[in-house]
Amino acid sequence: MAYVGPFNMIIPEGVLKNGSDVFNILDPDTGGAKTFSVQLSADGSAPATYWGARSHLLSDVHNALTNMTITQFKAFVDQKAAELGRTPVGSITAFKNALLIDGGADFWGFAAASGLVAVVPDEPI
């Protein structure tokens, strides 16, 4: 299976755990649980209300994220979990319904079009 992308993705804070669990299965290496790592909010203030990522995806994963129904996507994620020997996710509905995904070249433009900017840390790094 070939990689396609990269793709810009954003999810709300409320589905971060679920999204991390799903990407732990969909990502064939070990970094999937940390896919959504860019903190976002409407005004750049903490805490993050959304989380973003820009990542290449396997073509079947991209198809599943963009074209499958909830039922089809659940079966796809469960099949991937079995193939990779990973713990299945109970529900994928909140994540699948909340995911914003775009194939544009500009993550920050995508975030801005979604009404979001990077969270600025309270303390300088």
CSV table of N, CA, C and O in Angstrom, one decimal:
chain,number,residue,atom,x,y,z
A,1,MET,N,0.8,-1.2,0.0
A,1,MET,CA,0.0,0.0,0.0
A,1,MET,C,0.9,1.2,0.0
A,1,MET,O,1.8,1.3,0.8
A,2,ALA,N,0.6,2.2,-0.9
A,2,ALA,CA,1.4,3.4,-1.0
A,2,ALA,C,0.9,4.5,-0.1
A,2,ALA,O,-0.3,4.6,0.3
A,3,TYR,N,1.8,5.4,0.3
A,3,TYR,CA,1.5,6.6,1.0
A,3,TYR,C,1.0,7.7,0.1
A,3,TYR,O,1.5,7.8,-1.0
A,4,VAL,N,0.0,8.5,0.5
A,4,VAL,CA,-0.5,9.6,-0.2
A,4,VAL,C,-0.5,10.8,0.7
A,4,VAL,O,-0.4,10.7,1.9
A,5,GLY,N,-0.6,12.0,0.1
A,5,GLY,CA,-0.6,13.2,0.9
A,5,GLY,C,0.6,14.0,0.7
A,5,GLY,O,1.3,13.9,-0.3
A,6,PRO,N,0.9,14.9,1.7
A,6,PRO,CA,0.4,14.9,3.1
A,6,PRO,C,-1.0,15.5,3.2
A,6,PRO,O,-1.4,16.2,2.3
A,7,PHE,N,-1.7,15.3,4.3
A,7,PHE,CA,-3.0,15.8,4.5
A,7,PHE,C,-3.0,16.6,5.8
A,7,PHE,O,-2.3,16.3,6.8
A,8,ASN,N,-3.8,17.6,5.9
A,8,ASN,CA,-4.1,18.4,7.1
A,8,ASN,C,-5.3,17.9,7.8
A,8,ASN,O,-6.3,17.6,7.1
A,9,MET,N,-5.2,17.7,9.1
A,9,MET,CA,-6.3,17.1,9.8
A,9,MET,C,-6.4,17.9,11.1
A,9,MET,O,-5.4,18.3,11.7
A,10,ILE,N,-7.7,18.1,11.5
A,10,ILE,CA,-8.0,18.8,12.8
A,10,ILE,C,-9.1,18.1,13.5
A,10,ILE,O,-10.1,17.7,12.8
A,11,ILE,N,-9.0,17.9,14.8
A,11,ILE,CA,-10.1,17.4,15.6
A,11,ILE,C,-10.2,18.2,16.9
A,11,ILE,O,-9.3,18.8,17.3
A,12,PRO,N,-11.5,18.2,17.4
A,12,PRO,CA,-11.7,18.9,18.7
A,12,PRO,C,-11.0,18.2,19.9
A,12,PRO,O,-10.8,17.0,19.9
A,13,GLU,N,-10.7,19.0,20.9
A,13,GLU,CA,-10.1,18.5,22.1
A,13,GLU,C,-11.0,17.3,22.7
A,13,GLU,O,-10.4,16.3,23.1
A,14,GLY,N,-12.3,17.4,22.6
A,14,GLY,CA,-13.1,16.3,23.1
A,14,GLY,C,-13.0,15.0,22.5
A,14,GLY,O,-13.4,14.0,23.1
A,15,VAL,N,-12.4,14.9,21.3
A,15,VAL,CA,-12.2,13.6,20.7
A,15,VAL,C,-10.7,13.3,20.5
A,15,VAL,O,-10.3,12.3,19.8
A,16,LEU,N,-9.8,14.0,21.2
A,16,LEU,CA,-8.4,13.8,21.1
A,16,LEU,C,-8.0,12.4,21.5
A,16,LEU,O,-7.3,11.6,20.8
A,17,LYS,N,-8.5,11.9,22.6
A,17,LYS,CA,-8.2,10.6,23.1
A,17,LYS,C,-8.7,9.5,22.1
A,17,LYS,O,-8.0,8.6,21.8
A,18,ASN,N,-9.9,9.7,21.6
A,18,ASN,CA,-10.5,8.7,20.7
A,18,ASN,C,-9.7,8.7,19.4
A,18,ASN,O,-9.3,7.7,18.8
A,19,GLY,N,-9.3,9.9,18.9
A,19,GLY,CA,-8.5,10.1,17.7
A,19,GLY,C,-7.2,9.4,17.8
A,19,GLY,O,-6.6,8.8,16.9
A,20,SER,N,-6.6,9.6,19.0
A,20,SER,CA,-5.3,9.0,19.3
A,20,SER,C,-5.4,7.5,19.3
A,20,SER,O,-4.5,6.8,18.8
A,21,ASP,N,-6.4,7.0,19.9
A,21,ASP,CA,-6.6,5.5,19.9
A,21,ASP,C,-6.8,5.0,18.5
A,21,ASP,O,-6.3,3.9,18.1
A,22,VAL,N,-7.6,5.7,17.7
A,22,VAL,CA,-7.8,5.3,16.3
A,22,VAL,C,-6.5,5.3,15.5
A,22,VAL,O,-6.1,4.4,14.8
A,23,PHE,N,-5.7,6.4,15.6
A,23,PHE,CA,-4.5,6.5,14.8
A,23,PHE,C,-3.4,5.6,15.4
A,23,PHE,O,-2.5,5.2,14.6
A,24,ASN,N,-3.5,5.2,16.6
A,24,ASN,CA,-2.6,4.1,17.1
A,24,ASN,C,-2.8,2.8,16.3
A,24,ASN,O,-1.8,2.1,16.1
A,25,ILE,N,-4.0,2.6,15.8
A,25,ILE,CA,-4.3,1.5,15.0
A,25,ILE,C,-4.0,1.7,13.5
A,25,ILE,O,-3.4,0.9,12.8
A,26,LEU,N,-4.4,2.9,13.0
A,26,LEU,CA,-4.2,3.2,11.6
A,26,LEU,C,-2.8,3.4,11.1
A,26,LEU,O,-2.5,3.2,10.0
A,27,ASP,N,-2.0,3.9,12.0
A,27,ASP,CA,-0.6,4.2,11.7
A,27,ASP,C,0.2,2.9,11.9
A,27,ASP,O,0.3,2.3,13.0
A,28,PRO,N,0.9,2.4,10.8
A,28,PRO,CA,1.6,1.1,10.9
A,28,PRO,C,2.8,1.1,11.8
A,28,PRO,O,3.3,0.1,12.2
A,29,ASP,N,3.4,2.3,12.1
A,29,ASP,CA,4.5,2.3,13.0
A,29,ASP,C,4.0,2.6,14.4
A,29,ASP,O,2.8,2.4,14.7
A,30,THR,N,4.8,3.1,15.3
A,30,THR,CA,4.5,3.2,16.7
A,30,THR,C,4.1,4.6,17.1
A,30,THR,O,3.8,4.9,18.2
A,31,GLY,N,4.1,5.6,16.1
A,31,GLY,CA,3.8,7.0,16.5
A,31,GLY,C,2.4,7.4,16.4
A,31,GLY,O,2.1,8.6,16.6
A,32,GLY,N,1.5,6.6,16.0
A,32,GLY,CA,0.1,7.0,15.6
A,32,GLY,C,-0.6,7.7,16.7
A,32,GLY,O,-1.4,8.6,16.5
A,33,ALA,N,-0.4,7.3,18.0
A,33,ALA,CA,-1.1,7.8,19.1
A,33,ALA,C,-0.8,9.3,19.3
A,33,ALA,O,-1.5,10.1,19.9
A,34,LYS,N,0.3,9.8,18.7
A,34,LYS,CA,0.8,11.2,18.9
A,34,LYS,C,0.6,12.0,17.6
A,34,LYS,O,1.2,13.0,17.4
A,35,THR,N,-0.2,11.5,16.7
A,35,THR,CA,-0.4,12.1,15.4
A,35,THR,C,-0.9,13.5,15.6
A,35,THR,O,-0.4,14.5,15.0
A,36,PHE,N,-2.0,13.7,16.4
A,36,PHE,CA,-2.5,15.1,16.6
A,36,PHE,C,-1.8,15.8,17.7
A,36,PHE,O,-2.0,15.6,18.9
A,37,SER,N,-0.8,16.6,17.3
A,37,SER,CA,0.1,17.2,18.3
A,37,SER,C,0.2,18.7,18.3
A,37,SER,O,0.8,19.3,19.1
A,38,VAL,N,-0.5,19.3,17.3
A,38,VAL,CA,-0.5,20.8,17.2
A,38,VAL,C,-1.6,21.3,17.9
A,38,VAL,O,-2.8,21.1,17.6
A,39,GLN,N,-1.3,22.1,19.0
A,39,GLN,CA,-2.4,22.7,19.8
A,39,GLN,C,-3.0,23.9,19.1
A,39,GLN,O,-2.2,24.8,18.6
A,40,LEU,N,-4.3,24.0,19.0
A,40,LEU,CA,-5.0,25.1,18.3
A,40,LEU,C,-6.1,25.6,19.2
A,40,LEU,O,-6.7,24.9,20.0
A,41,SER,N,-6.4,26.9,19.0
A,41,SER,CA,-7.6,27.5,19.6
A,41,SER,C,-8.0,28.7,18.8
A,41,SER,O,-7.3,29.1,17.9
A,42,ALA,N,-9.2,29.3,19.1
A,42,ALA,CA,-9.7,30.3,18.3
A,42,ALA,C,-8.9,31.6,18.4
A,42,ALA,O,-8.8,32.4,17.4
A,43,ASP,N,-8.3,31.8,19.5
A,43,ASP,CA,-7.5,33.1,19.7
A,43,ASP,C,-6.0,32.9,20.1
A,43,ASP,O,-5.3,33.8,20.4
A,44,GLY,N,-5.6,31.6,20.0
A,44,GLY,CA,-4.2,31.3,20.4
A,44,GLY,C,-3.9,31.2,21.8
A,44,GLY,O,-2.8,30.9,22.2
A,45,SER,N,-5.0,31.3,22.7
A,45,SER,CA,-4.8,31.1,24.1
A,45,SER,C,-5.0,29.7,24.5
A,45,SER,O,-5.8,29.0,23.9
A,46,ALA,N,-4.2,29.3,25.5
A,46,ALA,CA,-4.4,28.0,26.1
A,46,ALA,C,-5.6,28.0,27.0
A,46,ALA,O,-6.0,29.1,27.5
A,47,PRO,N,-6.2,26.9,27.2
A,47,PRO,CA,-5.9,25.5,26.7
A,47,PRO,C,-6.3,25.3,25.2
A,47,PRO,O,-7.2,26.0,24.7
A,48,ALA,N,-5.7,24.3,24.6
A,48,ALA,CA,-6.1,24.0,23.2
A,48,ALA,C,-7.5,23.5,23.2
A,48,ALA,O,-7.9,22.7,24.1
A,49,THR,N,-8.3,23.9,22.2
A,49,THR,CA,-9.6,23.5,22.0
A,49,THR,C,-9.7,22.5,20.8
A,49,THR,O,-10.7,21.9,20.6
A,50,TYR,N,-8.7,22.5,20.0
A,50,TYR,CA,-8.5,21.7,18.9
A,50,TYR,C,-7.1,21.2,18.8
A,50,TYR,O,-6.2,21.8,19.3
A,51,TRP,N,-6.9,20.1,18.0
A,51,TRP,CA,-5.6,19.5,17.8
A,51,TRP,C,-5.4,19.3,16.3
A,51,TRP,O,-6.3,18.8,15.7
A,52,GLY,N,-4.3,19.6,15.8
A,52,GLY,CA,-4.0,19.4,14.4
A,52,GLY,C,-2.9,18.5,14.1
A,52,GLY,O,-2.0,18.2,14.9
A,53,ALA,N,-2.8,18.1,12.8
A,53,ALA,CA,-1.7,17.2,12.3
A,53,ALA,C,-1.6,17.4,10.8
A,53,ALA,O,-2.6,17.8,10.1
A,54,ARG,N,-0.4,17.2,10.3
A,54,ARG,CA,-0.1,17.2,8.9
A,54,ARG,C,0.7,15.9,8.6
A,54,ARG,O,1.8,15.8,9.2
A,55,SER,N,0.1,15.0,7.9
A,55,SER,CA,0.7,13.7,7.8
A,55,SER,C,0.4,13.0,6.5
A,55,SER,O,-0.7,13.2,5.9
A,56,HIS,N,1.4,12.2,6.0
A,56,HIS,CA,1.1,11.3,4.9
A,56,HIS,C,0.2,10.1,5.5
A,56,HIS,O,0.4,9.8,6.6
A,57,LEU,N,-0.6,9.6,4.6
A,57,LEU,CA,-1.5,8.5,5.1
A,57,LEU,C,-1.3,7.3,4.0
A,57,LEU,O,-1.1,7.6,2.8
A,58,LEU,N,-1.5,6.1,4.5
A,58,LEU,CA,-1.6,5.0,3.6
A,58,LEU,C,-2.9,5.3,2.7
A,58,LEU,O,-3.9,5.8,3.2
A,59,SER,N,-2.9,4.9,1.5
A,59,SER,CA,-4.0,5.2,0.6
A,59,SER,C,-5.3,4.6,1.1
A,59,SER,O,-6.4,5.2,1.0
A,60,ASP,N,-5.2,3.4,1.7
A,60,ASP,CA,-6.5,2.8,2.2
A,60,ASP,C,-7.0,3.5,3.4
A,60,ASP,O,-8.2,3.6,3.6
A,61,VAL,N,-6.1,4.1,4.2
A,61,VAL,CA,-6.5,4.8,5.4
A,61,VAL,C,-7.1,6.1,4.9
A,61,VAL,O,-8.2,6.5,5.5
A,62,HIS,N,-6.5,6.8,4.0
A,62,HIS,CA,-7.1,8.0,3.4
A,62,HIS,C,-8.5,7.8,2.9
A,62,HIS,O,-9.5,8.5,3.2
A,63,ASN,N,-8.7,6.7,2.1
A,63,ASN,CA,-10.0,6.3,1.6
A,63,ASN,C,-11.0,6.1,2.8
A,63,ASN,O,-12.1,6.5,2.7
A,64,ALA,N,-10.5,5.4,3.8
A,64,ALA,CA,-11.4,5.1,4.9
A,64,ALA,C,-11.9,6.4,5.6
A,64,ALA,O,-13.0,6.5,6.0
A,65,LEU,N,-10.9,7.3,5.8
A,65,LEU,CA,-11.2,8.5,6.5
A,65,LEU,C,-12.2,9.4,5.7
A,65,LEU,O,-13.0,10.1,6.3
A,66,THR,N,-12.1,9.4,4.4
A,66,THR,CA,-12.8,10.3,3.6
A,66,THR,C,-14.1,9.8,2.9
A,66,THR,O,-15.0,10.5,2.6
A,67,ASN,N,-14.1,8.5,2.7
A,67,ASN,CA,-15.2,7.9,1.9
A,67,ASN,C,-16.1,6.9,2.6
A,67,ASN,O,-17.2,6.6,2.1
A,68,MET,N,-15.7,6.3,3.8
A,68,MET,CA,-16.5,5.3,4.4
A,68,MET,C,-17.5,5.8,5.4
A,68,MET,O,-17.3,6.9,6.0
A,69,THR,N,-18.6,5.1,5.5
A,69,THR,CA,-19.6,5.4,6.5
A,69,THR,C,-19.0,5.0,7.9
A,69,THR,O,-18.0,4.4,8.0
A,70,ILE,N,-19.7,5.4,8.9
A,70,ILE,CA,-19.3,5.1,10.3
A,70,ILE,C,-19.1,3.6,10.4
A,70,ILE,O,-18.1,3.1,10.9
A,71,THR,N,-20.1,2.8,9.9
A,71,THR,CA,-20.1,1.3,10.1
A,71,THR,C,-19.0,0.7,9.3
A,71,THR,O,-18.2,-0.1,9.8
A,72,GLN,N,-18.7,1.2,8.1
A,72,GLN,CA,-17.6,0.7,7.3
A,72,GLN,C,-16.3,1.1,7.9
A,72,GLN,O,-15.4,0.2,8.0
A,73,PHE,N,-16.2,2.3,8.4
A,73,PHE,CA,-14.9,2.7,9.1
A,73,PHE,C,-14.6,1.9,10.3
A,73,PHE,O,-13.5,1.5,10.5
A,74,LYS,N,-15.7,1.6,11.1
A,74,LYS,CA,-15.5,0.8,12.3
A,74,LYS,C,-14.9,-0.6,11.9
A,74,LYS,O,-14.0,-1.1,12.5
A,75,ALA,N,-15.5,-1.2,10.9
A,75,ALA,CA,-15.0,-2.5,10.5
A,75,ALA,C,-13.6,-2.4,10.0
A,75,ALA,O,-12.8,-3.3,10.2
A,76,PHE,N,-13.3,-1.3,9.2
A,76,PHE,CA,-11.9,-1.1,8.7
A,76,PHE,C,-10.9,-1.0,9.9
A,76,PHE,O,-9.8,-1.7,9.9
A,77,VAL,N,-11.2,-0.2,10.9
A,77,VAL,CA,-10.3,0.0,12.0
A,77,VAL,C,-10.2,-1.3,12.8
A,77,VAL,O,-9.1,-1.7,13.2
A,78,ASP,N,-11.3,-2.0,13.0
A,78,ASP,CA,-11.2,-3.3,13.7
A,78,ASP,C,-10.3,-4.3,12.9
A,78,ASP,O,-9.5,-5.1,13.5
A,79,GLN,N,-10.4,-4.3,11.6
A,79,GLN,CA,-9.6,-5.2,10.8
A,79,GLN,C,-8.1,-4.9,10.9
A,79,GLN,O,-7.3,-5.7,11.1
A,80,LYS,N,-7.8,-3.6,10.9
A,80,LYS,CA,-6.4,-3.1,11.0
A,80,LYS,C,-5.9,-3.5,12.4
A,80,LYS,O,-4.7,-3.9,12.5
A,81,ALA,N,-6.7,-3.3,13.4
A,81,ALA,CA,-6.3,-3.7,14.8
A,81,ALA,C,-5.9,-5.2,14.8
A,81,ALA,O,-4.8,-5.5,15.4
A,82,ALA,N,-6.7,-6.0,14.2
A,82,ALA,CA,-6.4,-7.4,14.2
A,82,ALA,C,-5.1,-7.7,13.4
A,82,ALA,O,-4.3,-8.5,13.9
A,83,GLU,N,-5.0,-7.1,12.3
A,83,GLU,CA,-3.8,-7.3,11.5
A,83,GLU,C,-2.5,-6.9,12.2
A,83,GLU,O,-1.5,-7.6,12.0
A,84,LEU,N,-2.6,-5.8,13.0
A,84,LEU,CA,-1.4,-5.3,13.6
A,84,LEU,C,-1.2,-5.8,15.0
A,84,LEU,O,-0.3,-5.4,15.7
A,85,GLY,N,-2.2,-6.6,15.5
A,85,GLY,CA,-2.1,-7.1,16.9
A,85,GLY,C,-2.3,-6.0,17.9
A,85,GLY,O,-1.7,-6.0,19.0
A,86,ARG,N,-3.1,-5.0,17.6
A,86,ARG,CA,-3.4,-3.8,18.5
A,86,ARG,C,-4.8,-3.9,19.1
A,86,ARG,O,-5.7,-4.6,18.5
A,87,THR,N,-4.9,-3.3,20.2
A,87,THR,CA,-6.2,-3.3,20.9
A,87,THR,C,-7.3,-2.5,20.1
A,87,THR,O,-7.0,-1.4,19.8
A,88,PRO,N,-8.4,-3.2,19.8
A,88,PRO,CA,-9.5,-2.5,19.1
A,88,PRO,C,-10.0,-1.3,19.9
A,88,PRO,O,-10.0,-1.2,21.1
A,89,VAL,N,-10.6,-0.3,19.2
A,89,VAL,CA,-11.2,0.9,19.8
A,89,VAL,C,-12.7,0.6,19.9
A,89,VAL,O,-13.3,0.1,19.0
A,90,GLY,N,-13.3,0.9,21.1
A,90,GLY,CA,-14.7,0.6,21.3
A,90,GLY,C,-15.6,1.4,20.3
A,90,GLY,O,-16.4,0.8,19.6
A,91,SER,N,-15.4,2.7,20.2
A,91,SER,CA,-16.2,3.5,19.3
A,91,SER,C,-15.3,4.4,18.5
A,91,SER,O,-14.3,4.9,19.0
A,92,ILE,N,-15.7,4.6,17.3
A,92,ILE,CA,-15.0,5.6,16.4
A,92,ILE,C,-15.9,6.7,15.9
A,92,ILE,O,-15.4,7.6,15.2
A,93,THR,N,-17.1,6.7,16.3
A,93,THR,CA,-18.1,7.6,15.8
A,93,THR,C,-17.7,9.1,16.1
A,93,THR,O,-17.8,9.9,15.2
A,94,ALA,N,-17.4,9.4,17.3
A,94,ALA,CA,-17.1,10.8,17.6
A,94,ALA,C,-15.9,11.3,16.8
A,94,ALA,O,-16.0,12.4,16.2
A,95,PHE,N,-14.9,10.5,16.7
A,95,PHE,CA,-13.7,10.9,15.9
A,95,PHE,C,-14.0,11.1,14.5
A,95,PHE,O,-13.7,12.1,13.9
A,96,LYS,N,-14.7,10.1,13.9
A,96,LYS,CA,-15.0,10.1,12.4
A,96,LYS,C,-15.9,11.3,12.1
A,96,LYS,O,-15.7,12.0,11.1
A,97,ASN,N,-16.9,11.6,13.0
A,97,ASN,CA,-17.8,12.7,12.7
A,97,ASN,C,-17.1,14.0,12.9
A,97,ASN,O,-17.6,15.0,12.3
A,98,ALA,N,-16.1,14.1,13.7
A,98,ALA,CA,-15.5,15.4,14.0
A,98,ALA,C,-14.3,15.8,13.2
A,98,ALA,O,-13.9,16.9,13.1
A,99,LEU,N,-13.7,14.8,12.5
A,99,LEU,CA,-12.5,15.0,11.8
A,99,LEU,C,-12.7,15.9,10.6
A,99,LEU,O,-13.6,15.8,9.8
A,100,LEU,N,-11.8,17.0,10.6
A,100,LEU,CA,-11.7,17.8,9.4
A,100,LEU,C,-10.4,17.4,8.7
A,100,LEU,O,-9.4,17.3,9.3
A,101,ILE,N,-10.5,17.2,7.4
A,101,ILE,CA,-9.3,16.7,6.6
A,101,ILE,C,-9.3,17.4,5.3
A,101,ILE,O,-10.4,17.7,4.7
A,102,ASP,N,-8.1,17.8,4.9
A,102,ASP,CA,-7.9,18.5,3.6
A,102,ASP,C,-6.6,18.2,3.0
A,102,ASP,O,-5.6,17.9,3.8
A,103,GLY,N,-6.5,18.2,1.7
A,103,GLY,CA,-5.3,17.8,1.1
A,103,GLY,C,-4.5,19.0,0.6
A,103,GLY,O,-3.5,18.9,-0.2
A,104,GLY,N,-4.8,20.2,1.1
A,104,GLY,CA,-4.1,21.4,0.7
A,104,GLY,C,-2.6,21.4,1.2
A,104,GLY,O,-2.3,20.7,2.1
A,105,ALA,N,-1.9,22.3,0.5
A,105,ALA,CA,-0.4,22.4,0.9
A,105,ALA,C,-0.2,23.2,2.1
A,105,ALA,O,0.9,23.2,2.6
A,106,ASP,N,-1.1,24.0,2.6
A,106,ASP,CA,-0.9,24.9,3.7
A,106,ASP,C,-1.7,24.6,4.9
A,106,ASP,O,-2.9,24.9,5.0
A,107,PHE,N,-1.0,24.0,5.9
A,107,PHE,CA,-1.7,23.6,7.2
A,107,PHE,C,-2.3,24.8,7.9
A,107,PHE,O,-3.4,24.8,8.3
A,108,TRP,N,-1.5,25.9,8.0
A,108,TRP,CA,-1.9,27.1,8.7
A,108,TRP,C,-3.1,27.8,8.0
A,108,TRP,O,-3.9,28.4,8.7
A,109,GLY,N,-3.1,27.7,6.7
A,109,GLY,CA,-4.3,28.3,6.0
A,109,GLY,C,-5.5,27.5,6.2
A,109,GLY,O,-6.6,28.0,6.4
A,110,PHE,N,-5.4,26.1,6.3
A,110,PHE,CA,-6.5,25.3,6.7
A,110,PHE,C,-7.0,25.5,8.1
A,110,PHE,O,-8.2,25.6,8.3
A,111,ALA,N,-6.0,25.7,9.0
A,111,ALA,CA,-6.4,26.0,10.4
A,111,ALA,C,-7.2,27.4,10.4
A,111,ALA,O,-8.2,27.5,11.1
A,112,ALA,N,-6.6,28.4,9.7
A,112,ALA,CA,-7.2,29.7,9.7
A,112,ALA,C,-8.6,29.6,9.1
A,112,ALA,O,-9.6,30.3,9.6
A,113,ALA,N,-8.8,28.9,8.0
A,113,ALA,CA,-10.1,28.7,7.4
A,113,ALA,C,-11.1,28.1,8.3
A,113,ALA,O,-12.3,28.2,8.2
A,114,SER,N,-10.6,27.3,9.3
A,114,SER,CA,-11.4,26.6,10.3
A,114,SER,C,-11.6,27.5,11.6
A,114,SER,O,-12.2,27.1,12.6
A,115,GLY,N,-11.1,28.7,11.5
A,115,GLY,CA,-11.2,29.7,12.6
A,115,GLY,C,-10.2,29.4,13.8
A,115,GLY,O,-10.5,29.8,14.9
A,116,LEU,N,-9.1,28.8,13.4
A,116,LEU,CA,-8.1,28.4,14.5
A,116,LEU,C,-6.7,28.9,14.2
A,116,LEU,O,-6.3,29.1,13.1
A,117,VAL,N,-6.0,29.1,15.3
A,117,VAL,CA,-4.5,29.5,15.2
A,117,VAL,C,-3.8,28.7,16.3
A,117,VAL,O,-4.4,28.1,17.1
A,118,ALA,N,-2.5,28.7,16.2
A,118,ALA,CA,-1.6,27.9,17.1
A,118,ALA,C,-1.8,28.5,18.5
A,118,ALA,O,-1.8,29.7,18.7
A,119,VAL,N,-1.8,27.6,19.5
A,119,VAL,CA,-1.8,28.0,20.9
A,119,VAL,C,-0.4,28.5,21.2
A,119,VAL,O,0.6,27.8,20.9
A,120,VAL,N,-0.3,29.7,21.8
A,120,VAL,CA,1.0,30.3,22.2
A,120,VAL,C,1.2,29.9,23.6
A,120,VAL,O,0.4,30.1,24.5
A,121,PRO,N,2.4,29.3,23.9
A,121,PRO,CA,2.7,28.8,25.3
A,121,PRO,C,2.7,30.0,26.2
A,121,PRO,O,3.1,31.1,25.9
A,122,ASP,N,2.2,29.8,27.5
A,122,ASP,CA,2.3,30.8,28.5
A,122,ASP,C,3.7,31.2,28.8
A,122,ASP,O,4.0,32.4,29.1
A,123,GLU,N,4.6,30.3,28.8
A,123,GLU,CA,6.0,30.5,29.1
A,123,GLU,C,6.8,30.3,27.9
A,123,GLU,O,6.6,29.4,27.1
A,124,PRO,N,7.8,31.2,27.6
A,124,PRO,CA,8.7,30.9,26.4
A,124,PRO,C,9.4,29.6,26.5
A,124,PRO,O,9.8,29.2,27.6
A,125,ILE,N,9.6,29.0,25.4
A,125,ILE,CA,10.3,27.7,25.4
A,125,ILE,C,11.8,27.9,25.3
A,125,ILE,O,12.3,28.7,24.7
